[in-house]
Amino acid sequence: MTTRLLLLADTSSSEALGSKLLQGAAQAGLAETDVAVAYLSAVPTFSPSMARLRGKVFYRLADRRSWEWWGFQRQLLQRIELLRPRLILVTGILPLDPAVFAAVHRQGGTIVNYLTDDPWNPNHRRRSFLSNLADYDHIFSTKQALQGRLRAAGATSTSWLPFAYDPTLHRPPSAQPDDAERFAVDVAFVGTGAGERLPWLAALADVPGLRRRIYGNSWQGLTTPGWEQHGAVTGETYARAISGARLVLGLLRQANGDLSTDRSYEIGAIGGCGLYKDSEEHRALLPGYPEQGFFRDPAELRHHALAILADPALQETMRQKGALALRRPEHTYGARLRTILEWAEAHSAPNDGGAAHASDA
């Protein structure tokens, strides 16, 4: 039995990266029977030990690996032996036992990582994952600035592969009777709470008569004067929140080294009016976008936001240009998966019981 792709990714919700890649499988030329899925993370859904204090203590002492990690490695080795996958795609910072890489290469398979975080960020760092870098055949990273550091850490082959959007999730929402009441705000920001984001939000905090709203987790304990704090939004509710705001902020995380994020694609694909942190990637994603749609510092964010909010015609232009630029097949997760598959097919070793690591592409 040979499986074309074994995906090590979270598929527990429609917003999870694994789910978005699976949604794009057909666009990438994969049939449902071509793909198998496995995953483990530290959330209690996957690691019940993390619901208890002793499990959390163990996790801290074990290089951020839950008690269940060891059993997952054994199960994964069994699945590799059974399925003989031609390609294993790992998403994110999921440490693997070295025996997993040896088993894949022994069978002539290829193993790659789609890395959407910075593994040296203190919030994500795991020594066990960093030691895996040299064992991957290729690492696709959403961060151009990480290419050199990944190679210096032992990665034999890397390339930049940016974020994307899922057209089944990120599309103009159907109008609902309560849209105006629930989502009609002047400025919205969707994202996880972080101290580095506060100066950007503060730039609009004292504007009189402006309704400002944050959607996301981990904002408890962070002071955001003038901004309403709401929980995370998903699915159709997420699309309605983006579409219902007159202006949506596209911030970046300095701690992650991002020049664009998944939100960079989703705002435009949904049809939102986005005001984006100025970066090379945002400029490339939005050719012909109005200059007011980018900001370099908090003062410029404030100046451009007020100009946009005072000009309904400009808001509509930004919605249309954003949708035209982003709502394209090449910006989907199906396209990203196809890129990964094409790389693997071009660099796969003959299935003769051994494999050599690929060189830089």
Short mmCIF file of C-alpha atoms in Angstrom, two decimals:
data_model
loop_
_atom_site.label_atom_id
_atom_site.label_comp_id
_atom_site.label_asym_id
_atom_site.label_seq_id
_atom_site.Cartn_x
_atom_site.Cartn_y
_atom_site.Cartn_z
CA MET A 1 0.00 0.00 0.00
CA THR A 2 1.38 3.38 -1.00
CA THR A 3 -0.16 6.72 -0.02
CA ARG A 4 0.71 9.76 -2.05
CA LEU A 5 0.61 12.21 0.89
CA LEU A 6 0.66 11.83 4.65
CA LEU A 7 -0.31 15.20 6.11
CA LEU A 8 0.83 15.97 9.65
CA ALA A 9 -1.43 18.94 10.27
CA ASP A 10 -4.34 20.10 12.40
CA THR A 11 -7.72 19.39 10.81
CA SER A 12 -9.80 19.81 13.99
CA SER A 13 -11.55 22.95 12.70
CA SER A 14 -12.25 24.50 9.32
CA GLU A 15 -9.84 27.35 10.13
CA ALA A 16 -6.94 25.02 10.98
CA LEU A 17 -4.11 24.95 8.45
CA GLY A 18 -4.51 21.25 7.77
CA SER A 19 -8.18 21.72 6.93
CA LYS A 20 -7.35 24.52 4.50
CA LEU A 21 -4.74 22.36 2.79
CA LEU A 22 -7.20 19.47 2.54
CA GLN A 23 -9.80 21.80 1.03
CA GLY A 24 -7.23 22.62 -1.65
CA ALA A 25 -6.30 18.99 -2.34
CA ALA A 26 -8.47 18.70 -5.46
CA GLN A 27 -7.00 21.92 -6.90
CA ALA A 28 -3.56 20.39 -6.28
CA GLY A 29 -4.52 17.27 -8.24
CA LEU A 30 -5.09 14.94 -5.28
CA ALA A 31 -7.98 12.56 -4.83
CA GLU A 32 -9.46 11.96 -1.40
CA THR A 33 -7.86 8.50 -1.33
CA ASP A 34 -4.42 10.01 -1.99
CA VAL A 35 -4.22 11.68 1.43
CA ALA A 36 -3.94 10.44 5.00
CA VAL A 37 -3.80 12.69 8.08
CA ALA A 38 -2.10 12.48 11.47
CA TYR A 39 -1.38 15.15 14.05
CA LEU A 40 -0.48 15.95 17.61
CA SER A 41 -0.37 19.22 19.53
CA ALA A 42 -0.29 20.36 23.14
CA VAL A 43 -3.95 21.38 23.25
CA PRO A 44 -6.09 19.04 25.39
CA THR A 45 -8.05 17.88 22.34
CA PHE A 46 -4.91 16.07 21.16
CA SER A 47 -3.05 15.77 24.48
CA PRO A 48 -5.48 15.10 27.37
CA SER A 49 -2.59 15.31 29.85
CA MET A 50 -2.44 19.06 29.20
CA ALA A 51 -5.77 19.50 30.99
CA ARG A 52 -4.01 18.69 34.29
CA LEU A 53 -1.36 20.65 36.18
CA ARG A 54 1.13 17.80 36.21
CA GLY A 55 0.75 17.48 32.45
CA LYS A 56 1.56 21.16 32.00
CA VAL A 57 4.60 20.84 34.26
CA PHE A 58 5.80 17.81 32.31
CA TYR A 59 5.32 19.76 29.07
CA ARG A 60 7.59 22.56 30.32
CA LEU A 61 10.26 20.14 31.47
CA ALA A 62 10.12 18.05 28.28
CA ASP A 63 10.98 20.78 25.77
CA ARG A 64 7.32 21.63 25.18
CA ARG A 65 6.36 18.07 24.31
CA SER A 66 3.26 16.63 25.93
CA TRP A 67 3.13 13.21 27.58
CA GLU A 68 1.33 11.91 24.49
CA TRP A 69 4.20 12.90 22.16
CA TRP A 70 6.07 9.62 22.63
CA GLY A 71 3.06 7.47 21.83
CA PHE A 72 2.35 9.58 18.76
CA GLN A 73 5.86 8.91 17.47
CA ARG A 74 5.34 5.15 17.78
CA GLN A 75 1.98 5.34 16.04
CA LEU A 76 3.46 7.49 13.30
CA LEU A 77 6.23 4.96 12.62
CA GLN A 78 3.57 2.25 12.30
CA ARG A 79 1.55 4.33 9.83
CA ILE A 80 4.64 5.06 7.75
CA GLU A 81 5.39 1.36 7.55
CA LEU A 82 1.78 0.60 6.57
CA LEU A 83 1.09 3.49 4.18
CA ARG A 84 4.59 3.92 2.69
CA PRO A 85 3.85 7.59 1.88
CA ARG A 86 5.66 9.13 -1.05
CA LEU A 87 5.52 12.51 0.72
CA ILE A 88 5.07 13.54 4.34
CA LEU A 89 4.10 17.18 4.79
CA VAL A 90 4.55 18.50 8.32
CA THR A 91 3.00 21.86 9.19
CA GLY A 92 4.58 24.09 11.77
CA ILE A 93 6.74 23.40 14.81
CA LEU A 94 5.96 19.75 15.47
CA PRO A 95 9.08 17.94 16.74
CA LEU A 96 9.61 14.43 15.39
CA ASP A 97 11.72 11.54 16.59
CA PRO A 98 14.79 11.08 14.33
CA ALA A 99 13.53 7.55 13.67
CA VAL A 100 10.61 9.06 11.72
CA PHE A 101 12.94 10.72 9.22
CA ALA A 102 15.01 7.55 8.93
CA ALA A 103 11.90 5.47 8.23
CA VAL A 104 10.67 7.86 5.52
CA HIS A 105 14.03 7.97 3.75
CA ARG A 106 14.58 4.22 4.11
CA GLN A 107 11.38 3.67 2.10
CA GLY A 108 12.39 6.22 -0.56
CA GLY A 109 9.92 8.86 0.60
CA THR A 110 10.31 12.62 1.02
CA ILE A 111 9.55 14.67 4.11
CA VAL A 112 9.08 18.45 4.05
CA ASN A 113 7.81 21.14 6.41
CA TYR A 114 5.50 24.09 5.73
CA LEU A 115 6.76 26.39 8.47
CA THR A 116 4.37 29.24 9.28
CA ASP A 117 6.05 30.41 12.51
CA ASP A 118 9.54 31.47 13.54
CA PRO A 119 11.02 28.49 15.44
CA TRP A 120 13.40 30.85 17.29
CA ASN A 121 10.56 32.98 18.64
CA PRO A 122 10.63 32.32 22.43
CA ASN A 123 6.90 31.52 22.28
CA HIS A 124 7.57 28.63 19.86
CA ARG A 125 11.17 27.55 20.41
CA ARG A 126 11.77 23.81 20.92
CA ARG A 127 15.27 22.38 20.88
CA SER A 128 13.89 19.09 19.58
CA PHE A 129 12.38 20.82 16.55
CA LEU A 130 15.51 22.84 15.81
CA SER A 131 17.50 19.59 15.82
CA ASN A 132 15.07 18.24 13.17
CA LEU A 133 15.91 20.97 10.66
CA ALA A 134 18.84 19.11 9.11
CA ASP A 135 16.71 15.99 8.57
CA TYR A 136 14.07 17.58 6.36
CA ASP A 137 14.40 17.29 2.60
CA HIS A 138 13.00 20.80 2.28
CA ILE A 139 11.51 23.53 4.44
CA PHE A 140 8.94 25.89 2.96
CA SER A 141 8.81 29.01 5.14
CA THR A 142 6.31 31.85 5.04
CA LYS A 143 9.12 34.21 6.12
CA GLN A 144 11.71 35.29 3.56
CA ALA A 145 14.01 36.61 6.29
CA LEU A 146 14.38 33.12 7.81
CA GLN A 147 15.99 31.48 4.78
CA GLY A 148 19.56 32.22 5.84
CA ARG A 149 19.00 31.30 9.46
CA LEU A 150 17.36 28.00 8.54
CA ARG A 151 20.35 27.06 6.39
CA ALA A 152 22.78 28.14 9.10
CA ALA A 153 20.91 25.86 11.51
CA GLY A 154 21.42 22.86 9.22
CA ALA A 155 18.48 22.91 6.78
CA THR A 156 19.74 21.45 3.49
CA SER A 157 17.09 23.07 1.30
CA THR A 158 14.65 25.93 1.89
CA SER A 159 12.39 28.28 -0.04
CA TRP A 160 9.80 30.96 0.60
CA LEU A 161 6.15 29.91 0.35
CA PRO A 162 3.77 32.59 1.64
CA PHE A 163 0.43 32.36 3.36
CA ALA A 164 -2.77 32.03 1.32
CA TYR A 165 -6.55 31.98 1.66
CA ASP A 166 -9.24 29.30 1.53
CA PRO A 167 -11.95 30.24 -1.00
CA THR A 168 -14.47 28.04 0.83
CA LEU A 169 -14.06 30.18 3.96
CA HIS A 170 -12.85 33.57 2.80
CA ARG A 171 -15.46 34.95 0.43
CA PRO A 172 -18.11 37.66 0.57
CA PRO A 173 -20.67 36.58 3.19
CA SER A 174 -24.37 36.33 2.58
CA ALA A 175 -26.22 39.31 4.08
CA GLN A 176 -28.00 38.70 7.37
CA PRO A 177 -30.72 40.86 9.01
CA ASP A 178 -28.55 41.53 12.07
CA ASP A 179 -25.37 42.50 10.18
CA ALA A 180 -25.70 46.23 10.88
CA GLU A 181 -26.35 45.65 14.58
CA ARG A 182 -23.58 43.09 15.12
CA PHE A 183 -20.75 44.05 12.75
CA ALA A 184 -21.17 47.63 11.50
CA VAL A 185 -18.12 49.27 13.11
CA ASP A 186 -15.80 51.95 11.79
CA VAL A 187 -12.50 50.13 12.34
CA ALA A 188 -11.88 46.47 13.13
CA PHE A 189 -8.80 44.46 13.91
CA VAL A 190 -8.77 40.66 13.95
CA GLY A 191 -5.86 38.95 15.64
CA THR A 192 -4.27 37.53 18.77
CA GLY A 193 -3.45 39.88 21.62
CA ALA A 194 0.18 41.03 21.87
CA GLY A 195 1.84 44.00 23.53
CA GLU A 196 3.61 45.02 20.33
CA ARG A 197 0.21 45.72 18.74
CA LEU A 198 -0.86 48.30 21.31
CA PRO A 199 0.92 51.35 19.76
CA TRP A 200 -0.85 50.72 16.45
CA LEU A 201 -4.25 50.50 18.14
CA ALA A 202 -3.48 53.55 20.29
CA ALA A 203 -3.09 55.63 17.13
CA LEU A 204 -6.89 55.65 16.76
CA ALA A 205 -7.89 55.40 20.42
CA ASP A 206 -8.76 59.06 20.98
CA VAL A 207 -10.67 59.78 17.74
CA PRO A 208 -14.12 60.98 18.87
CA GLY A 209 -17.20 59.20 17.59
CA LEU A 210 -15.24 56.26 16.14
CA ARG A 211 -16.47 52.75 16.85
CA ARG A 212 -13.40 50.50 17.16
CA ARG A 213 -13.49 46.75 17.71
CA ILE A 214 -10.95 43.96 18.28
CA TYR A 215 -11.77 40.30 17.58
CA GLY A 216 -9.41 37.66 18.93
CA ASN A 217 -7.96 35.67 21.80
CA SER A 218 -5.43 36.62 24.50
CA TRP A 219 -6.44 40.28 24.87
CA GLN A 220 -7.32 39.83 28.56
CA GLY A 221 -4.94 41.91 30.63
CA LEU A 222 -3.98 44.15 27.72
CA THR A 223 -5.33 47.69 27.98
CA THR A 224 -6.86 48.95 24.74
CA PRO A 225 -8.54 52.30 25.46
CA GLY A 226 -11.31 53.18 23.03
CA TRP A 227 -11.47 49.65 21.56
CA GLU A 228 -14.18 47.09 22.25
CA GLN A 229 -12.71 43.65 22.90
CA HIS A 230 -14.56 40.66 21.47
CA GLY A 231 -13.65 36.98 21.27
CA ALA A 232 -12.32 35.20 18.22
CA VAL A 233 -14.60 34.90 15.19
CA THR A 234 -14.63 31.97 12.78
CA GLY A 235 -16.35 30.78 9.63
CA GLU A 236 -19.19 32.92 8.29
CA THR A 237 -19.02 35.12 11.39
CA TYR A 238 -15.40 35.97 10.60
CA ALA A 239 -16.32 36.93 7.04
CA ARG A 240 -19.20 39.07 8.28
CA ALA A 241 -16.92 40.85 10.77
CA ILE A 242 -14.40 41.68 8.01
CA SER A 243 -17.05 42.73 5.51
CA GLY A 244 -19.12 44.71 8.03
CA ALA A 245 -16.32 47.03 9.14
CA ARG A 246 -15.73 50.21 7.17
CA LEU A 247 -11.99 49.66 7.62
CA VAL A 248 -9.91 46.62 8.68
CA LEU A 249 -6.35 46.93 9.96
CA GLY A 250 -3.73 44.59 8.49
CA LEU A 251 -1.03 44.55 11.17
CA LEU A 252 2.12 42.41 11.20
CA ARG A 253 3.87 40.65 14.09
CA GLN A 254 7.44 41.84 14.50
CA ALA A 255 8.10 38.89 16.83
CA ASN A 256 7.33 36.51 13.96
CA GLY A 257 9.24 38.43 11.30
CA ASP A 258 6.19 38.55 9.03
CA LEU A 259 5.95 40.75 5.94
CA SER A 260 2.46 39.38 5.26
CA THR A 261 0.08 37.06 7.10
CA ASP A 262 -2.92 34.90 6.31
CA ARG A 263 -5.04 37.96 7.12
CA SER A 264 -3.27 39.83 4.32
CA TYR A 265 -4.97 37.47 1.86
CA GLU A 266 -8.25 36.99 3.68
CA ILE A 267 -9.30 40.64 4.02
CA GLY A 268 -9.22 41.21 0.28
CA ALA A 269 -10.68 37.81 -0.62
CA ILE A 270 -13.66 38.47 1.66
CA GLY A 271 -14.12 41.94 0.18
CA GLY A 272 -13.00 44.00 3.16
CA CYS A 273 -11.47 47.45 3.04
CA GLY A 274 -7.94 46.83 4.31
CA LEU A 275 -5.36 49.29 5.65
CA TYR A 276 -2.04 47.42 5.68
CA LYS A 277 1.34 47.78 7.34
CA ASP A 278 3.68 48.83 4.54
CA SER A 279 5.93 45.96 3.44
CA GLU A 280 7.36 44.54 0.24
CA GLU A 281 5.00 41.59 0.38
CA HIS A 282 1.91 43.72 0.94
CA ARG A 283 2.90 45.97 -1.97
CA ALA A 284 3.43 42.95 -4.23
CA LEU A 285 0.09 41.44 -3.19
CA LEU A 286 -1.85 44.65 -3.89
CA PRO A 287 -0.62 46.20 -7.15
CA GLY A 288 -2.38 49.46 -7.94
CA TYR A 289 -3.80 49.72 -4.42
CA PRO A 290 -4.36 53.33 -3.24
CA GLU A 291 -1.39 54.79 -1.41
CA GLN A 292 -3.67 55.55 1.54
CA GLY A 293 -4.02 51.79 1.99
CA PHE A 294 -0.52 51.45 3.50
CA PHE A 295 1.06 52.86 6.66
CA ARG A 296 4.61 52.89 8.01
CA ASP A 297 4.16 54.21 11.55
CA PRO A 298 1.30 54.94 13.99
CA ALA A 299 1.01 58.57 12.86
CA GLU A 300 0.57 57.50 9.24
CA LEU A 301 -1.91 54.81 10.26
CA ARG A 302 -4.01 57.50 11.94
CA HIS A 303 -3.73 59.95 9.04
CA HIS A 304 -4.62 57.38 6.38
CA ALA A 305 -7.40 55.78 8.41
CA LEU A 306 -9.16 59.10 8.92
CA ALA A 307 -8.80 59.97 5.23
CA ILE A 308 -10.29 56.63 4.21
CA LEU A 309 -13.16 56.82 6.70
CA ALA A 310 -14.06 60.29 5.39
CA ASP A 311 -14.25 59.06 1.79
CA PRO A 312 -16.85 56.32 1.04
CA ALA A 313 -15.81 56.24 -2.63
CA LEU A 314 -12.22 55.47 -1.61
CA GLN A 315 -13.46 52.69 0.69
CA GLU A 316 -15.31 51.10 -2.21
CA THR A 317 -12.27 51.44 -4.48
CA MET A 318 -10.11 49.69 -1.87
CA ARG A 319 -12.64 46.88 -1.48
CA GLN A 320 -12.76 46.34 -5.23
CA LYS A 321 -9.02 46.53 -5.81
CA GLY A 322 -8.30 44.28 -2.85
CA ALA A 323 -10.76 41.65 -4.08
CA LEU A 324 -9.40 41.84 -7.63
CA ALA A 325 -5.82 41.36 -6.44
CA LEU A 326 -6.37 38.64 -3.85
CA ARG A 327 -9.29 36.57 -5.09
CA ARG A 328 -7.10 34.55 -7.46
CA PRO A 329 -6.36 30.81 -7.78
CA GLU A 330 -2.62 31.37 -7.29
CA HIS A 331 -3.27 32.78 -3.81
CA THR A 332 -5.14 29.73 -2.46
CA TYR A 333 -3.93 26.95 -0.21
CA GLY A 334 -4.62 24.58 -3.09
CA ALA A 335 -1.94 26.41 -5.05
CA ARG A 336 0.43 26.21 -2.08
CA LEU A 337 -0.14 22.46 -1.81
CA ARG A 338 0.45 22.05 -5.54
CA THR A 339 3.78 23.91 -5.22
CA ILE A 340 4.82 21.53 -2.44
CA LEU A 341 3.80 18.45 -4.44
CA GLU A 342 5.62 19.67 -7.53
CA TRP A 343 8.80 20.26 -5.54
CA ALA A 344 8.58 16.79 -4.02
CA GLU A 345 8.02 15.11 -7.38
CA ALA A 346 10.96 16.97 -8.92
CA HIS A 347 13.31 16.09 -6.05
CA SER A 348 12.12 12.66 -4.96
CA ALA A 349 14.66 9.86 -4.86
CA PRO A 350 14.08 6.62 -6.78
CA ASN A 351 12.03 4.23 -4.69
CA ASP A 352 14.89 1.79 -4.23
CA GLY A 353 14.92 1.59 -0.46
CA GLY A 354 17.13 4.62 0.07
CA ALA A 355 17.00 8.34 -0.42
CA ALA A 356 19.35 11.27 -0.64
CA HIS A 357 18.59 14.73 0.64
CA ALA A 358 17.76 17.22 -2.08
CA SER A 359 19.91 20.25 -2.72
CA ASP A 360 18.68 23.83 -2.60
CA ALA A 361 15.99 24.68 -5.09
#
